[in-house]
Tab-separated table of C-alpha atoms and ligand atoms in Angstrom:
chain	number	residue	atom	x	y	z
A	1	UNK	CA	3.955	3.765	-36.707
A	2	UNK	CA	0.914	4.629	-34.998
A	3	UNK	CA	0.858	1.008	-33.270
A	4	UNK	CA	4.222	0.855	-32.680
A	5	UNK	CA	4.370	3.662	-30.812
A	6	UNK	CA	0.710	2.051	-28.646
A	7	UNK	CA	2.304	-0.697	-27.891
A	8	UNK	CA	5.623	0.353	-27.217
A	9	UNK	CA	4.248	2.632	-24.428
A	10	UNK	CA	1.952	-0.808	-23.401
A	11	UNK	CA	5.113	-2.467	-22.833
A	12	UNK	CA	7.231	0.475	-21.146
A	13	UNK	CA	4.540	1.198	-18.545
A	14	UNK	CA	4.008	-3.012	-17.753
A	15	UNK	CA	5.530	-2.818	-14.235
A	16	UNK	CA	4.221	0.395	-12.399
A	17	UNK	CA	1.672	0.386	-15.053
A	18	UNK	CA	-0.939	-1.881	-16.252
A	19	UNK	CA	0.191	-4.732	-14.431
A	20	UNK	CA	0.675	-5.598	-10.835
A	21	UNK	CA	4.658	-6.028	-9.474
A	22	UNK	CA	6.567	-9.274	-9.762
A	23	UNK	CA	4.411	-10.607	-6.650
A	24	UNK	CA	6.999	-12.594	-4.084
A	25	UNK	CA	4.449	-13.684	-1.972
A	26	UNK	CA	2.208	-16.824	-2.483
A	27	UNK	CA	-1.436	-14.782	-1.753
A	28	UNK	CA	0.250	-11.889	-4.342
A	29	UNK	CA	0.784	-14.749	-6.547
A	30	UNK	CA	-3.231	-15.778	-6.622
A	31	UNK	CA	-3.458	-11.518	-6.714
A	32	UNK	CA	-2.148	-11.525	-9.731
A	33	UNK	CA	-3.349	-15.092	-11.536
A	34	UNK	CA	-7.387	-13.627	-11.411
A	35	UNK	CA	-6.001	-10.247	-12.325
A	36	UNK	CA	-4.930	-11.119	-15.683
A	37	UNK	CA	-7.807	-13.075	-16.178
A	38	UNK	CA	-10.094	-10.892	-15.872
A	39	UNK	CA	-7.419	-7.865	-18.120
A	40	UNK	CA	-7.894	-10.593	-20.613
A	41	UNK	CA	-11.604	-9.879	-21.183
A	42	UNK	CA	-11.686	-6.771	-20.271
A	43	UNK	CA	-8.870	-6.043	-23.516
A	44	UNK	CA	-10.632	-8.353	-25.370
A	45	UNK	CA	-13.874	-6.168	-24.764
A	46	UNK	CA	-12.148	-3.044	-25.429
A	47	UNK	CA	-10.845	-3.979	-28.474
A	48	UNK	CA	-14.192	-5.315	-30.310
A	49	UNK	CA	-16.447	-2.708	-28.608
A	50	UNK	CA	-13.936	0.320	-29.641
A	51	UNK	CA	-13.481	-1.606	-32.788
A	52	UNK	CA	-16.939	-1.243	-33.864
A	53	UNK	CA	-17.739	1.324	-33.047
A	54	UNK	CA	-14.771	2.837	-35.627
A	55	UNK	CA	-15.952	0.851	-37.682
A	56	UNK	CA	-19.443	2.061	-37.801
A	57	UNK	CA	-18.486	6.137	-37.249
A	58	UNK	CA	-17.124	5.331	-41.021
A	59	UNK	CA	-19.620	2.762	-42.360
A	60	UNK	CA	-22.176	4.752	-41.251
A	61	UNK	CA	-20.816	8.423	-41.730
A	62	UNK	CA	-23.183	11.099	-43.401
A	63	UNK	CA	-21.563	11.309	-46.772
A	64	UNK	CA	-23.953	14.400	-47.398
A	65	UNK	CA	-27.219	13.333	-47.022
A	66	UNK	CA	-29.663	15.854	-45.499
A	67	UNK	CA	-30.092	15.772	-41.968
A	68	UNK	CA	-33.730	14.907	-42.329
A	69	UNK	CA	-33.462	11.888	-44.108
A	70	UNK	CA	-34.309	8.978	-41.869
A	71	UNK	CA	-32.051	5.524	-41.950
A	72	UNK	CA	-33.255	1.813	-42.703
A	73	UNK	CA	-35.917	0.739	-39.850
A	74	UNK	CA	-35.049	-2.467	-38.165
A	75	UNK	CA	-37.103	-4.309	-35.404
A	76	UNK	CA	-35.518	-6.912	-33.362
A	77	UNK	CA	-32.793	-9.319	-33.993
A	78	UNK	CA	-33.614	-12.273	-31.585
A	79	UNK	CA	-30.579	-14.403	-32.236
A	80	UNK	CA	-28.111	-11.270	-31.676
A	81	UNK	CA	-30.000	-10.390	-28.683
A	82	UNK	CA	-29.338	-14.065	-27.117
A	83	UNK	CA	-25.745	-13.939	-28.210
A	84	UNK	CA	-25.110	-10.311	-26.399
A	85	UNK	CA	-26.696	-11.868	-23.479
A	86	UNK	CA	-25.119	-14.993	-23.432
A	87	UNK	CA	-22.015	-14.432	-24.044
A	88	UNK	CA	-21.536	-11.907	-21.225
A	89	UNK	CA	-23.028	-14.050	-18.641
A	90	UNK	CA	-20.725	-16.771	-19.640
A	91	UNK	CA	-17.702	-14.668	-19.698
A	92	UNK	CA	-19.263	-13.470	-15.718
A	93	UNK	CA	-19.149	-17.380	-14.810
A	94	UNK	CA	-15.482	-17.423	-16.193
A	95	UNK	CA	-14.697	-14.740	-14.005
A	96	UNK	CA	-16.650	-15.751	-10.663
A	97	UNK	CA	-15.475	-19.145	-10.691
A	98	UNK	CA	-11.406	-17.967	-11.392
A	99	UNK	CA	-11.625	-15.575	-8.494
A	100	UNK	CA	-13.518	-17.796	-6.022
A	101	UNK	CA	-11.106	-20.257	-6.880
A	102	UNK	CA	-8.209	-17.590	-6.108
A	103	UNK	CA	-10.060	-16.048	-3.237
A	104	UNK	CA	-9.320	-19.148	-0.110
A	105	UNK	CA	-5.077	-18.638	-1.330
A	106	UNK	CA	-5.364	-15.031	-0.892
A	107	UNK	CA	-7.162	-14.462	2.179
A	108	UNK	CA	-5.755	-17.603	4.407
A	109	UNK	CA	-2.391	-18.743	4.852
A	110	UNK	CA	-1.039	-21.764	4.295
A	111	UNK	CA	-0.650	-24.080	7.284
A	112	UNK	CA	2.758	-23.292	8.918
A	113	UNK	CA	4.298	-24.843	12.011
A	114	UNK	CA	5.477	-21.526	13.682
A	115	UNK	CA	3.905	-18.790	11.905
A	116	UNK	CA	5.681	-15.362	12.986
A	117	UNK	CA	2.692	-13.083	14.736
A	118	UNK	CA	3.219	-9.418	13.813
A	119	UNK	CA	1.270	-6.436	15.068
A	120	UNK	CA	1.278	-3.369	12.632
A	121	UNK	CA	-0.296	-0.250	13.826
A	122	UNK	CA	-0.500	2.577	12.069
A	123	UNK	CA	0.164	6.181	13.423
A	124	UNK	CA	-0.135	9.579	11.678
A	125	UNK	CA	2.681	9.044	9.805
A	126	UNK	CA	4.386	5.814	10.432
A	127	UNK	CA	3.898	2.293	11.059
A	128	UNK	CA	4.832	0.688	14.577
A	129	UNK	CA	6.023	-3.044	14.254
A	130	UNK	CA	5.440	-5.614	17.105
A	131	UNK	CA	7.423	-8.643	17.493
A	132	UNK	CA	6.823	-12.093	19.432
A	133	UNK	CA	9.420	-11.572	22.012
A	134	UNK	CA	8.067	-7.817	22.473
A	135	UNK	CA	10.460	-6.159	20.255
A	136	UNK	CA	9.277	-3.144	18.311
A	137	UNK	CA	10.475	-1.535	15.074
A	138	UNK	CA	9.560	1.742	13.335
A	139	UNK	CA	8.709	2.381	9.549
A	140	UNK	CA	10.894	-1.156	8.331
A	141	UNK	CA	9.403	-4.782	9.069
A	142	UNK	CA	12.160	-7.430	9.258
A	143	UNK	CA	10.965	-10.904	8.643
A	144	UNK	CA	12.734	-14.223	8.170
A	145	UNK	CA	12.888	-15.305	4.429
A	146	UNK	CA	10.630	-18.135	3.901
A	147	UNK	CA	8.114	-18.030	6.796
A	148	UNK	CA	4.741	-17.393	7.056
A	149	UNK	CA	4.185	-13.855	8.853
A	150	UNK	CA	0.841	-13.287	10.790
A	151	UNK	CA	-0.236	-9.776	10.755
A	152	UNK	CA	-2.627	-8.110	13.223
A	153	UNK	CA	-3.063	-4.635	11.587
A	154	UNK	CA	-4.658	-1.694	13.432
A	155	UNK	CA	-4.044	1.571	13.982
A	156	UNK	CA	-3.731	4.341	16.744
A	157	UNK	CA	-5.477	7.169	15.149
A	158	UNK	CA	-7.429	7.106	12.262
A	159	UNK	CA	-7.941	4.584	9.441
A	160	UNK	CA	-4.965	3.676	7.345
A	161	UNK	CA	-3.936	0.831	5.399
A	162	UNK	CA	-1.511	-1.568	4.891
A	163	UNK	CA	0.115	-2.454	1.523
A	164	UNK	CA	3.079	-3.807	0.106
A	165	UNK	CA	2.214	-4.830	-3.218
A	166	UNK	CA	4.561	-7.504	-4.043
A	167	UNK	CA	3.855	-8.868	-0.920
A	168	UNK	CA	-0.229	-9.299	-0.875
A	169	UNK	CA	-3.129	-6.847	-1.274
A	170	UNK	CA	-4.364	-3.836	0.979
A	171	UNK	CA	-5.756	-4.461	3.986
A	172	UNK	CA	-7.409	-1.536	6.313
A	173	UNK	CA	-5.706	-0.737	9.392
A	174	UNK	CA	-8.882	0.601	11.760
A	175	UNK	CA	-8.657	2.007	15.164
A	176	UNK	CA	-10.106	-0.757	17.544
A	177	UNK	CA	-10.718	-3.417	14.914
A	178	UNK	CA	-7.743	-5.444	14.147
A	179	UNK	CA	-7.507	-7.014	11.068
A	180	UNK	CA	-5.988	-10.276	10.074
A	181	UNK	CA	-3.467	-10.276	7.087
A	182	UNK	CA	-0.163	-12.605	5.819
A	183	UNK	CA	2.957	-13.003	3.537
A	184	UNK	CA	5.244	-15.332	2.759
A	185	UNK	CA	8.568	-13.380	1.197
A	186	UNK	CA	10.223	-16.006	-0.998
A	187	UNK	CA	12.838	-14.342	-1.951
A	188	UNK	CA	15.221	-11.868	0.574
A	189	UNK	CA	15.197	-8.797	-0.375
A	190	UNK	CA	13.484	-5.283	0.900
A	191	UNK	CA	9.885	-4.928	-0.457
A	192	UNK	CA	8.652	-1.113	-0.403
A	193	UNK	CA	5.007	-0.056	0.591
A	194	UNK	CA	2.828	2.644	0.605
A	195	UNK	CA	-0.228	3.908	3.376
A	196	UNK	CA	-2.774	3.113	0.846
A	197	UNK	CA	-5.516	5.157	2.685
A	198	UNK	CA	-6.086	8.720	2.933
A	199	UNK	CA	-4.699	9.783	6.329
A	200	UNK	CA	-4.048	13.369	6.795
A	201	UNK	CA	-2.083	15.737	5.269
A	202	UNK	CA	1.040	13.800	5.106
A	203	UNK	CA	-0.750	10.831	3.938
A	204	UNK	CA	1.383	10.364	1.374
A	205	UNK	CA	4.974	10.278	3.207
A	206	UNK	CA	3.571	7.430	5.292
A	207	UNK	CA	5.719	4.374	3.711
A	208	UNK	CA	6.388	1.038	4.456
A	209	UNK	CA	9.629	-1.394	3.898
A	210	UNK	CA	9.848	-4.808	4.662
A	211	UNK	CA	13.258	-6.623	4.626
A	212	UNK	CA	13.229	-10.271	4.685
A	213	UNK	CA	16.472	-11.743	5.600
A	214	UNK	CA	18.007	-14.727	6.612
A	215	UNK	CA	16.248	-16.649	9.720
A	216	UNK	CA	19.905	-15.740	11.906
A	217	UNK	CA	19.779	-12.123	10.703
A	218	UNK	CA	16.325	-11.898	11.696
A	219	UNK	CA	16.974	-13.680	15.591
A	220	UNK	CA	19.877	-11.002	15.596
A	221	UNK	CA	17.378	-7.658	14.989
A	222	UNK	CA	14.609	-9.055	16.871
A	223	UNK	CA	17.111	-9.945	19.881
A	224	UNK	CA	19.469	-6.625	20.000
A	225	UNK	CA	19.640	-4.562	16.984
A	226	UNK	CA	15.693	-3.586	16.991
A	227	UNK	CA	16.082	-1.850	21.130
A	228	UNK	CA	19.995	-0.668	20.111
A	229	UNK	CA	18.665	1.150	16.866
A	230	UNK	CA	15.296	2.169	18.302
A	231	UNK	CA	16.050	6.064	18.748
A	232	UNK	CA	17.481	6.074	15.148
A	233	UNK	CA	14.683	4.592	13.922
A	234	UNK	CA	11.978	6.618	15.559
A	235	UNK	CA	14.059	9.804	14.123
A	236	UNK	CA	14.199	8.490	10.776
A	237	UNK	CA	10.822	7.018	10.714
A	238	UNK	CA	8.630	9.458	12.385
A	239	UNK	CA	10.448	13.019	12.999
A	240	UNK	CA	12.424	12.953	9.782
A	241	UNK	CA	9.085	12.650	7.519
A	242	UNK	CA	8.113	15.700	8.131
A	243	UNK	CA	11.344	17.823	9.702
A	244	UNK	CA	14.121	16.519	7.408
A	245	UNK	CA	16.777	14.220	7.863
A	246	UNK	CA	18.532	16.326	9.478
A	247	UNK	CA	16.206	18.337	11.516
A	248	UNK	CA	16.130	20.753	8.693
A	249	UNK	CA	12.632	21.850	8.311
A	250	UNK	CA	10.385	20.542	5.251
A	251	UNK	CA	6.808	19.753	5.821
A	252	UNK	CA	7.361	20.674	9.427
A	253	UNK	CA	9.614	23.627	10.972
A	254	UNK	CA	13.050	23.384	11.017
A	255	UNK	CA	14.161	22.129	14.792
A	256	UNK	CA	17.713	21.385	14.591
A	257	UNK	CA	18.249	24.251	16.875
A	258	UNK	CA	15.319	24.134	18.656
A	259	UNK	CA	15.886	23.511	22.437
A	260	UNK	CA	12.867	21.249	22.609
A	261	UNK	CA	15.555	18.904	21.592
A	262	UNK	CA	17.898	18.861	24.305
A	263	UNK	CA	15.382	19.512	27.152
A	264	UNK	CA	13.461	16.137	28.176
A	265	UNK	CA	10.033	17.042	29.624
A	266	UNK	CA	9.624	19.524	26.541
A	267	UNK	CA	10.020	16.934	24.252
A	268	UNK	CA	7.705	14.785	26.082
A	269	UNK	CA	5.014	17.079	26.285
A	270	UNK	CA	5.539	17.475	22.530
A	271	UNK	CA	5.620	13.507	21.869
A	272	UNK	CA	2.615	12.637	23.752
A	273	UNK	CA	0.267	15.790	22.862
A	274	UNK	CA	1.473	17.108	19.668
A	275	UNK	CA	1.219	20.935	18.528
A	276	UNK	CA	-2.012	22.753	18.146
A	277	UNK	CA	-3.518	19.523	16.762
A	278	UNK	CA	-6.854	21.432	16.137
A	279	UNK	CA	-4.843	23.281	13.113
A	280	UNK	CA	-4.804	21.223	9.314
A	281	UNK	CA	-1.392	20.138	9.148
A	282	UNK	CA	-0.575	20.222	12.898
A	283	UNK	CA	2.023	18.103	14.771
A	284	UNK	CA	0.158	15.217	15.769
A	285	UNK	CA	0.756	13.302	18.880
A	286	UNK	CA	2.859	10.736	17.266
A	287	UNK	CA	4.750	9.258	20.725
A	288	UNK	CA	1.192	9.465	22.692
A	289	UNK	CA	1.726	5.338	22.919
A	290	UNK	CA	5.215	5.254	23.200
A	291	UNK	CA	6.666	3.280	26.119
A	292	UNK	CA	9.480	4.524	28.722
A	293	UNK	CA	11.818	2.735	26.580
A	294	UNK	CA	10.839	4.752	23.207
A	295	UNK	CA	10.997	8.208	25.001
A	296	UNK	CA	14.550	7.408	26.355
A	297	UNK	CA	15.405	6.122	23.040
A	298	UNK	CA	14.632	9.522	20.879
A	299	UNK	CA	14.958	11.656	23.846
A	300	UNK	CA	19.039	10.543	23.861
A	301	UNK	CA	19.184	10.391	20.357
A	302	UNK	CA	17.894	13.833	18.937
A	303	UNK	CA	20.060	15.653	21.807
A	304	UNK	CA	23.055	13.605	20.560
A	305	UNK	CA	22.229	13.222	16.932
A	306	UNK	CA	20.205	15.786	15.316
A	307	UNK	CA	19.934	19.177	18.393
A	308	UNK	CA	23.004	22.163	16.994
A	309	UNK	CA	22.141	24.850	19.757
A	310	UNK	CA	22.212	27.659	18.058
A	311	UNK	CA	25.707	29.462	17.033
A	312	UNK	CA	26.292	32.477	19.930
A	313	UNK	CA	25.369	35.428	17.954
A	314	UNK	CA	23.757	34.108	14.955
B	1	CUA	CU1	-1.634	6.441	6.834
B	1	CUA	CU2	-2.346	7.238	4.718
């Protein structure tokens, strides 16, 4: 009953447990080949050291003798000494020469005719994506099934980090040192991430999609849909985290009525400098990069969209 129940929980808690997600991503593939080698002697471990040691609390138990009494005296054991330090050092090799095998497939990508170079910066809380043909997107990465993606990861702020699990490790996105990361999606499909670095207070709304899709749905978002849906995007992916959908209030105050939204150089000011930044939790400067086109884009979209003036009277 007792093991039933152990491993039954094992098995429940496999994905978003134990083990890593269904990696769709050649360098998550490597990810997760030295991972399991090395779970299998660490469980193997586990079991014999927790084992034994059971198995001694009962061998070994009191059974009423005096507290005084004193047990056998042994001196030495030179062949059990070798084997405890053999065996570990072999099991060490195992493991060194798995993951240095692994390590080449993770970190570099496979040679790729036209490689798709991405920038990802992280901001306090969102990440900014940079396309070849200068197209930018907010919060979701498109990418073209199939083909190797280049990423140049920084960030605007403070340190963050990049990670979409079934798509490759973490890597650190650091204020003026760019780091070098890739993917492959195999399959299409959206791929969820998570800021995996402590960032500030709303470190932990700061996530991450990334849709691959077909190579002419792709051409299509870089080409129009990414500058036609940027205002949406910066509302969903930066205001909304912490003001609501809707302009609600949540982390941040409720502004759907707030006349910040309807009246340009207010907003601005607000975009570019934040909110009493000196204050834990403070607005933080999140547009303090942003373009012409990016102002003009959430500018005309929160008046439209998300600003209710206030009902006369209410
Ligand atoms: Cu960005 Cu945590």
């Amino acid at each position: 009953m007792l093991v039933a129940l152990a491993t039954a929980s094992v098995a429940a808690a496999a994905n978003g447990g134990f083990t890593p997600v269904t990696p769709e991503s050649p360098n998550a593939s490597h990810t997760q080949t030295a991972y399991y080698v090395i779970l299998a002697f660490t469980s193997a471990i586990f079991l014999i050291v927790e084992g034994l040691l059971v198995a001694f609390i009962v061998k070994y138990r009191r059974r009423g003798r005096a507290r005084t009494v004193e047990g056998a005296q042994v001196h030495g054991h030179t062949r059990l000494e070798l084997i405890w330090t053999v065996i570990p050092v072999l099991i060490l090799c195992v493991i060194g020469i798995v993951v240095f095998f692994e390590l080449p497939q993770i970190s570099s990508a496979p040679a790729s005719p036209d490689p798709i170079h991405i920038t990802v910066e992280g901001h306090q809380f969102y990440w900014q994506f940079d396309y070849p043909n200068k197209a930018r997107s907010i919060g979701t990465l498109y990418v073209p099934v199939g083909a190797v993606v280049e990423l140049n990861v920084t960030a605007q702020d403070v340190i963050h980090s990049w990670w979409v699990p079934a798509l490759g490790g973490k890597i650190q996105a650091i204020p003026g040192h760019p780091n070098r990361f890739w993917f492959r999606a195999e399959k299409a499909g959206t791929y969820t991430g998570q800021c995996a670095e402590l960032c500030g207070l709303y470190h932990a709304s700061m996530t991450a999609r990334v849709v691959a899709e077909s190579p002419a749905a792709y051409n299509a978002y870089v080409s129009k849909t990414a500058a036609t849906t940027l205002g949406k995007q910066e509302w969903a992916g930066v205001c909304a985290t912490c003001h609501g959908n809707l302009g609600q209030g949540g982390y941040g105050p409720n502004i759907a009525g707030d006349s910040v939204l309807a009246t340009r150089s207010a907003l601005v000011g607000l975009l570019r400098n934040g909110l009493d930044t000196a204050r834990a939790g403070a607005m933080p400067p999140v547009g303090d990069t942003w373009d012409g086109a990016q102002i003009d884009a959430i500018a005309a979209y929160v008046k439209q969209h998300v600003y209710k003036a206030a009902p006369i009277g209410g």
